[in-house]
Coordinates of C-alpha atoms in Angstrom, one line a residue:
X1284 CA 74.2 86.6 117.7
X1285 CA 75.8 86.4 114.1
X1286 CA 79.3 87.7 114.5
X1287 CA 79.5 90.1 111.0
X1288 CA 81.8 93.4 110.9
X1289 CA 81.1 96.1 108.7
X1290 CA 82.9 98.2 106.2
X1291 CA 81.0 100.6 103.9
X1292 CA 77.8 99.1 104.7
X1293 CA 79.4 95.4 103.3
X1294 CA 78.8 93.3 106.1
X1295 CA 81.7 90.5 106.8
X1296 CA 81.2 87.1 108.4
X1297 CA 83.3 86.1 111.4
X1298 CA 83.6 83.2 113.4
X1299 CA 85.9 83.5 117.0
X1300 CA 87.3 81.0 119.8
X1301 CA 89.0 80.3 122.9
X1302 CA 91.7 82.2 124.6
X1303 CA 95.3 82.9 124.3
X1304 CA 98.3 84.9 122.9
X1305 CA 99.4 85.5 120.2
X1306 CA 96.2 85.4 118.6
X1307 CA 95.6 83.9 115.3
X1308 CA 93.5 85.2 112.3
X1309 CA 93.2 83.3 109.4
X1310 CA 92.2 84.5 106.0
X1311 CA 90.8 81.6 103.6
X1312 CA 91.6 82.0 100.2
X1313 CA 89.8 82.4 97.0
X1314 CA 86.1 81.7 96.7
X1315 CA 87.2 79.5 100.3
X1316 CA 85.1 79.7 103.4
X1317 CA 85.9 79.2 107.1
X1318 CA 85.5 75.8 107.0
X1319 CA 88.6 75.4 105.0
X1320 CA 90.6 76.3 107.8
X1321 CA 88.9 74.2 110.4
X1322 CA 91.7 72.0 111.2
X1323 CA 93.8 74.4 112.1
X1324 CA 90.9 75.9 114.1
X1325 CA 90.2 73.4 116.1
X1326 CA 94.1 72.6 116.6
X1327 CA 95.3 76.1 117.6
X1328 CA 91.6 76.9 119.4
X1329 CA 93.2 74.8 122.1
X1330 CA 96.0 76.9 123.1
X1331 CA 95.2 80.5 121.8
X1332 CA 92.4 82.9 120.9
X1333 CA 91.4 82.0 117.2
X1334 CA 89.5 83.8 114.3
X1335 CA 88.2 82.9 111.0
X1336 CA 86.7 85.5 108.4
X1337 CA 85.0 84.9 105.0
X1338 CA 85.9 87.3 102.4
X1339 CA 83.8 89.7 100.7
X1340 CA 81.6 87.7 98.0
X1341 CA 82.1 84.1 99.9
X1342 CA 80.2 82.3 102.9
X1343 CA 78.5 84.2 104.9
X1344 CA 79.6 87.8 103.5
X1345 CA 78.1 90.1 101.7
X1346 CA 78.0 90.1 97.7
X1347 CA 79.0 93.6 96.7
X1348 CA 79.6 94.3 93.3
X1349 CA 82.8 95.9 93.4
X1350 CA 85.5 95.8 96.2
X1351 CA 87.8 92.7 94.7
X1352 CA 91.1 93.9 94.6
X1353 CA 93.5 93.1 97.4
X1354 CA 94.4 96.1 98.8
X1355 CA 90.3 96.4 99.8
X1356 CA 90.3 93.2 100.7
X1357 CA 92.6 93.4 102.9
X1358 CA 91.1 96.8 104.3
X1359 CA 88.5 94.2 105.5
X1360 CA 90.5 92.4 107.4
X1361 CA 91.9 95.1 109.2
X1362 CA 88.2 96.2 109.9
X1363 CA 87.2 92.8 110.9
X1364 CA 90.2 93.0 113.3
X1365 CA 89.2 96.3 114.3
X1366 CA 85.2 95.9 115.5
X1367 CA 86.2 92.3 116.7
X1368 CA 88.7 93.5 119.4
X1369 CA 91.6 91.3 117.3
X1370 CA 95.4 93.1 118.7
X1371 CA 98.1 91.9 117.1
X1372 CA 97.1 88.8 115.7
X1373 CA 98.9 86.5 113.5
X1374 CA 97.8 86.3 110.4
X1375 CA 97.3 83.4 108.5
X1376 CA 96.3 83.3 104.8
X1377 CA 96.1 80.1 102.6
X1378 CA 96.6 80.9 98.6
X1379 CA 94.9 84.7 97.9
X1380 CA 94.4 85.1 101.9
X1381 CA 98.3 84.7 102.4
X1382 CA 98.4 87.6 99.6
X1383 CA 96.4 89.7 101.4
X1384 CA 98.1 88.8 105.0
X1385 CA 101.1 90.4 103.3
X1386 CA 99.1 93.4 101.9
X1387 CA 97.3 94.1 105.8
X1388 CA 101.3 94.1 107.1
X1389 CA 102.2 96.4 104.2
X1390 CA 99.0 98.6 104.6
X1391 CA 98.5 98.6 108.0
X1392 CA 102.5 98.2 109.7
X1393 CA 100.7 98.5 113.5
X1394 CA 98.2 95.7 113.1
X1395 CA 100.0 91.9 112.3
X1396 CA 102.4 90.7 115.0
X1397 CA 103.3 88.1 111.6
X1398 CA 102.4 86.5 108.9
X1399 CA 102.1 83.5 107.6
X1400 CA 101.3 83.0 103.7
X1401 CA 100.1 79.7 103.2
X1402 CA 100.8 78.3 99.8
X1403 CA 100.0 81.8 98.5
X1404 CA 99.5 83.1 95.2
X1405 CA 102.2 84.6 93.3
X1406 CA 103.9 87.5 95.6
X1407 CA 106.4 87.8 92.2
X1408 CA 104.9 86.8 89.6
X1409 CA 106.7 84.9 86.2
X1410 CA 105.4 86.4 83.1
X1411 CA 104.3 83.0 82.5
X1412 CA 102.1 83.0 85.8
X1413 CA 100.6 86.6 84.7
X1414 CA 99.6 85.1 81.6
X1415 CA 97.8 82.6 82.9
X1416 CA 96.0 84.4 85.3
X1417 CA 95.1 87.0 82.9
X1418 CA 93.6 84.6 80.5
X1419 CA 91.8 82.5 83.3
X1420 CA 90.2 85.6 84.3
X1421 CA 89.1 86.5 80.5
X1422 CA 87.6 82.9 80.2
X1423 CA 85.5 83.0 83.4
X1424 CA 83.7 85.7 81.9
X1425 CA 82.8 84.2 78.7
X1426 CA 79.6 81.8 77.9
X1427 CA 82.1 79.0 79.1
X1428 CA 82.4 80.7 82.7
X1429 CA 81.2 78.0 85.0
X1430 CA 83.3 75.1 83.2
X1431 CA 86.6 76.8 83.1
X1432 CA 86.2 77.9 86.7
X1433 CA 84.9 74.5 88.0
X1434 CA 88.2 72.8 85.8
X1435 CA 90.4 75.3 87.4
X1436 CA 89.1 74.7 90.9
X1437 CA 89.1 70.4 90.0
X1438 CA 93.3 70.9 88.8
X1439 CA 94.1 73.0 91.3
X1440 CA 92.7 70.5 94.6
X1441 CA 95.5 68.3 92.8
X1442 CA 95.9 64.6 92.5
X1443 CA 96.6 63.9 96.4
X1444 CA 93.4 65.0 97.9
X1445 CA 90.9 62.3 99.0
X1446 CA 87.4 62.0 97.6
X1447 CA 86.2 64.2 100.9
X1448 CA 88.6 66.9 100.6
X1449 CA 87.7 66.7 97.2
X1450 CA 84.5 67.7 97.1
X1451 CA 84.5 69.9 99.7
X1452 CA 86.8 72.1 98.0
X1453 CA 85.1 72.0 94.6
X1454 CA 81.6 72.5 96.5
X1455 CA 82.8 75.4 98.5
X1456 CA 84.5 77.6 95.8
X1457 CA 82.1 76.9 93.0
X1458 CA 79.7 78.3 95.4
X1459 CA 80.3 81.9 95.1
X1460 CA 79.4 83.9 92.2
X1461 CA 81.2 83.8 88.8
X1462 CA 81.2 87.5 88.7
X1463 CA 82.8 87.5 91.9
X1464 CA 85.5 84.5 91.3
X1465 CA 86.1 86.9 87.8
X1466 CA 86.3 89.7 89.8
X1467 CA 88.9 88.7 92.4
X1468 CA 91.2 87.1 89.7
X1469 CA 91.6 90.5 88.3
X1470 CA 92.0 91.8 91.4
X1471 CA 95.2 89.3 91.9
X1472 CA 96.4 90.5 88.4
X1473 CA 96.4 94.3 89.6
X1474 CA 98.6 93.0 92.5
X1475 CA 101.7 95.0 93.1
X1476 CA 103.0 91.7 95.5
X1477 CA 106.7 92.9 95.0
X1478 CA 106.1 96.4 96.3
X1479 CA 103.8 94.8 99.5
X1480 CA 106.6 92.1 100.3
X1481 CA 108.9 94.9 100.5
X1482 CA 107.1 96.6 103.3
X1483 CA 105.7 93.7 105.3
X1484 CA 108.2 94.9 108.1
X1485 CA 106.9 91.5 110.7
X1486 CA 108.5 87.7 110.7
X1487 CA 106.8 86.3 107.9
X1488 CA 106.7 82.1 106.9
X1489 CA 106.1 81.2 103.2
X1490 CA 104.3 77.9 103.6
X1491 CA 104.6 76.0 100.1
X1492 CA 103.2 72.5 98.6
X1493 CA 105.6 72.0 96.2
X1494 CA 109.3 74.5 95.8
X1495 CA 110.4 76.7 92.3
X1496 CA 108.0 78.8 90.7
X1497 CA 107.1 82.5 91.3
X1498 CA 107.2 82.2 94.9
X1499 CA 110.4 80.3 94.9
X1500 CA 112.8 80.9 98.1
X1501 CA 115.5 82.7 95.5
X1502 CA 112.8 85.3 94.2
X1503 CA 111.4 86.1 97.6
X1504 CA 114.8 86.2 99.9
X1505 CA 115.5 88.8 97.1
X1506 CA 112.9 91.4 98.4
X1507 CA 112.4 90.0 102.4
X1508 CA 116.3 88.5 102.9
X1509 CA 114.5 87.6 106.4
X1510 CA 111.8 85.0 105.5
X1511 CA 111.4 81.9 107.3
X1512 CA 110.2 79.0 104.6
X1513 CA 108.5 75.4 104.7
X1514 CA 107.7 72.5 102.2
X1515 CA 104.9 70.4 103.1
X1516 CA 105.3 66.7 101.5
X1517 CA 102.8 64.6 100.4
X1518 CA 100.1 67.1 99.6
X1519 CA 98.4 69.6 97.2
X1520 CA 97.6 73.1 97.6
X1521 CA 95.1 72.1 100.3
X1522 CA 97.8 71.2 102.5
X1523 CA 96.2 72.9 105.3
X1524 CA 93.6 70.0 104.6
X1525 CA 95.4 67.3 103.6
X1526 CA 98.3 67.4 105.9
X1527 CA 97.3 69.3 108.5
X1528 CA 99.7 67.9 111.2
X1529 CA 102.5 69.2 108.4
X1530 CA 101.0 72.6 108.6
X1531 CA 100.7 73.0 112.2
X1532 CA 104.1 71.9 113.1
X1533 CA 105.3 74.3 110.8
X1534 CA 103.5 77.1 112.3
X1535 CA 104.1 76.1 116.0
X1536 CA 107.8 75.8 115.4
X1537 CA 107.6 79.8 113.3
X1538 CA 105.8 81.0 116.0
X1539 CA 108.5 79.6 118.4
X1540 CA 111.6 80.9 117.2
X1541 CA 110.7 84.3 115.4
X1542 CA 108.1 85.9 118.1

């Protein structure tokens, strides 16, 4: 059987492994799919109970029209969590999912155990970064849609990535429906990241490819002085991909000395 959780009649793919605590849930990020997590899948699978979801609108999931915004989003994790038997878990998000792993601890305090955001969008955002977003999201809805998108996914794999990783990053996210991709963008523009940072209450890692910006150490210590963070080297925002032996030391090693 198809492991799929429901919310509201939206139905919400799954994929679960192994055995072991803490348990790990990770949260691909936008337009991504489970495979984009499978090296650390495969690498954690081996020592503790692991699951994957696809958000609303990619993979597997269902295609709703509405439902983008973070705060739902992340309302399907938690039922995802809830109908798969998932206690606990550490929650792994790369790019939007590390957004929305610190939107489930804000919105539902009982569930994470912690959190890791994975190169994750921008928790407080520069004007400059709210800008962009806001006009990216304006363009994909124009008769120029698919381009802009499929440039913004091409930029944002980076220069590091091989030819594989490549293309299996541009394939996946160019995948899901414009309308969707729109949608979610203006979802992360609606974002209140500050307030949500402010009551993620669990140990929480900032994984980053690169330091400064609107998720630099100085901007975030400011609203969580508790925060654990990490610099991959070598690698784009697909570090997860790229690096993966980077990533996974990183989270071993959180896992370690803040549970």
């Amino acid at each position: 059987m198809v492991p799929y959780a429901q919310r509201d009649g939206v139905r919400l793919y799954f994929e679960q492994g192994s055995q072991g605590e803490p348990e790990l849930l990770f949260v691909p990020g936008w337009c991504c799919d489970v495979s984009l997590y499978a090296p650390q899948f495969e690498h954690f699978g081996a020592s503790h109970a692991v699951t994957t979801v696809e958000l609303r609108g990619c993979g597997r999931s269902d295609r709703p029209a509405d439902g983008y915004d973070i705060p739902s989003l992340a309302d399907d994790v938690a039922q995802v969590c809830s109908e798969a038997g998932i206690r606990k878990p550490v929650v792994i998000g790369h790019s939007l999912g590390g957004m929305i792993a610190v939107e489930l601890a804000a919105r539902h305090p009982g569930l994470p155990l912690a959190v890791v955001a994975d190169d994750p969008g921008p928790i407080d955002p520069l004007p400059s970064s709210a800008r962009i977003f806001d006009g990216f999201a304006a363009l994909m809805t124009g008769p120029n849609g698919e381009d802009v998108r499929r440039a913004w996914v091409e930029e944002g794999v980076g220069p590091t990535a091989n030819d594989a990783v490549r293309r299996q990053v541009v394939d996946t996210m160019c995948a899901v429906p414009l309308h969707v991709a729109a949608a979610v963008i203006r979802g992360v523009c609606e974002w209140n990241g500050v307030a949500a940072l402010a009551l993620c209450m669990v140990p929480t890692l900032v994984l980053r490819s690169m330091p400064g910006g609107s998720n630099a150490p100085d901007r975030l210590l400011a609203l969580k002085p508790d925060l654990h963070f990490g610099v991959t080297v070598g690698a784009g925002h697909f570090h997860q991909l790229e690096v993966p032996e980077q990533v996974n030391a990183m989270i071993e090693r959180f896992l370690a000395v803040a549970l």
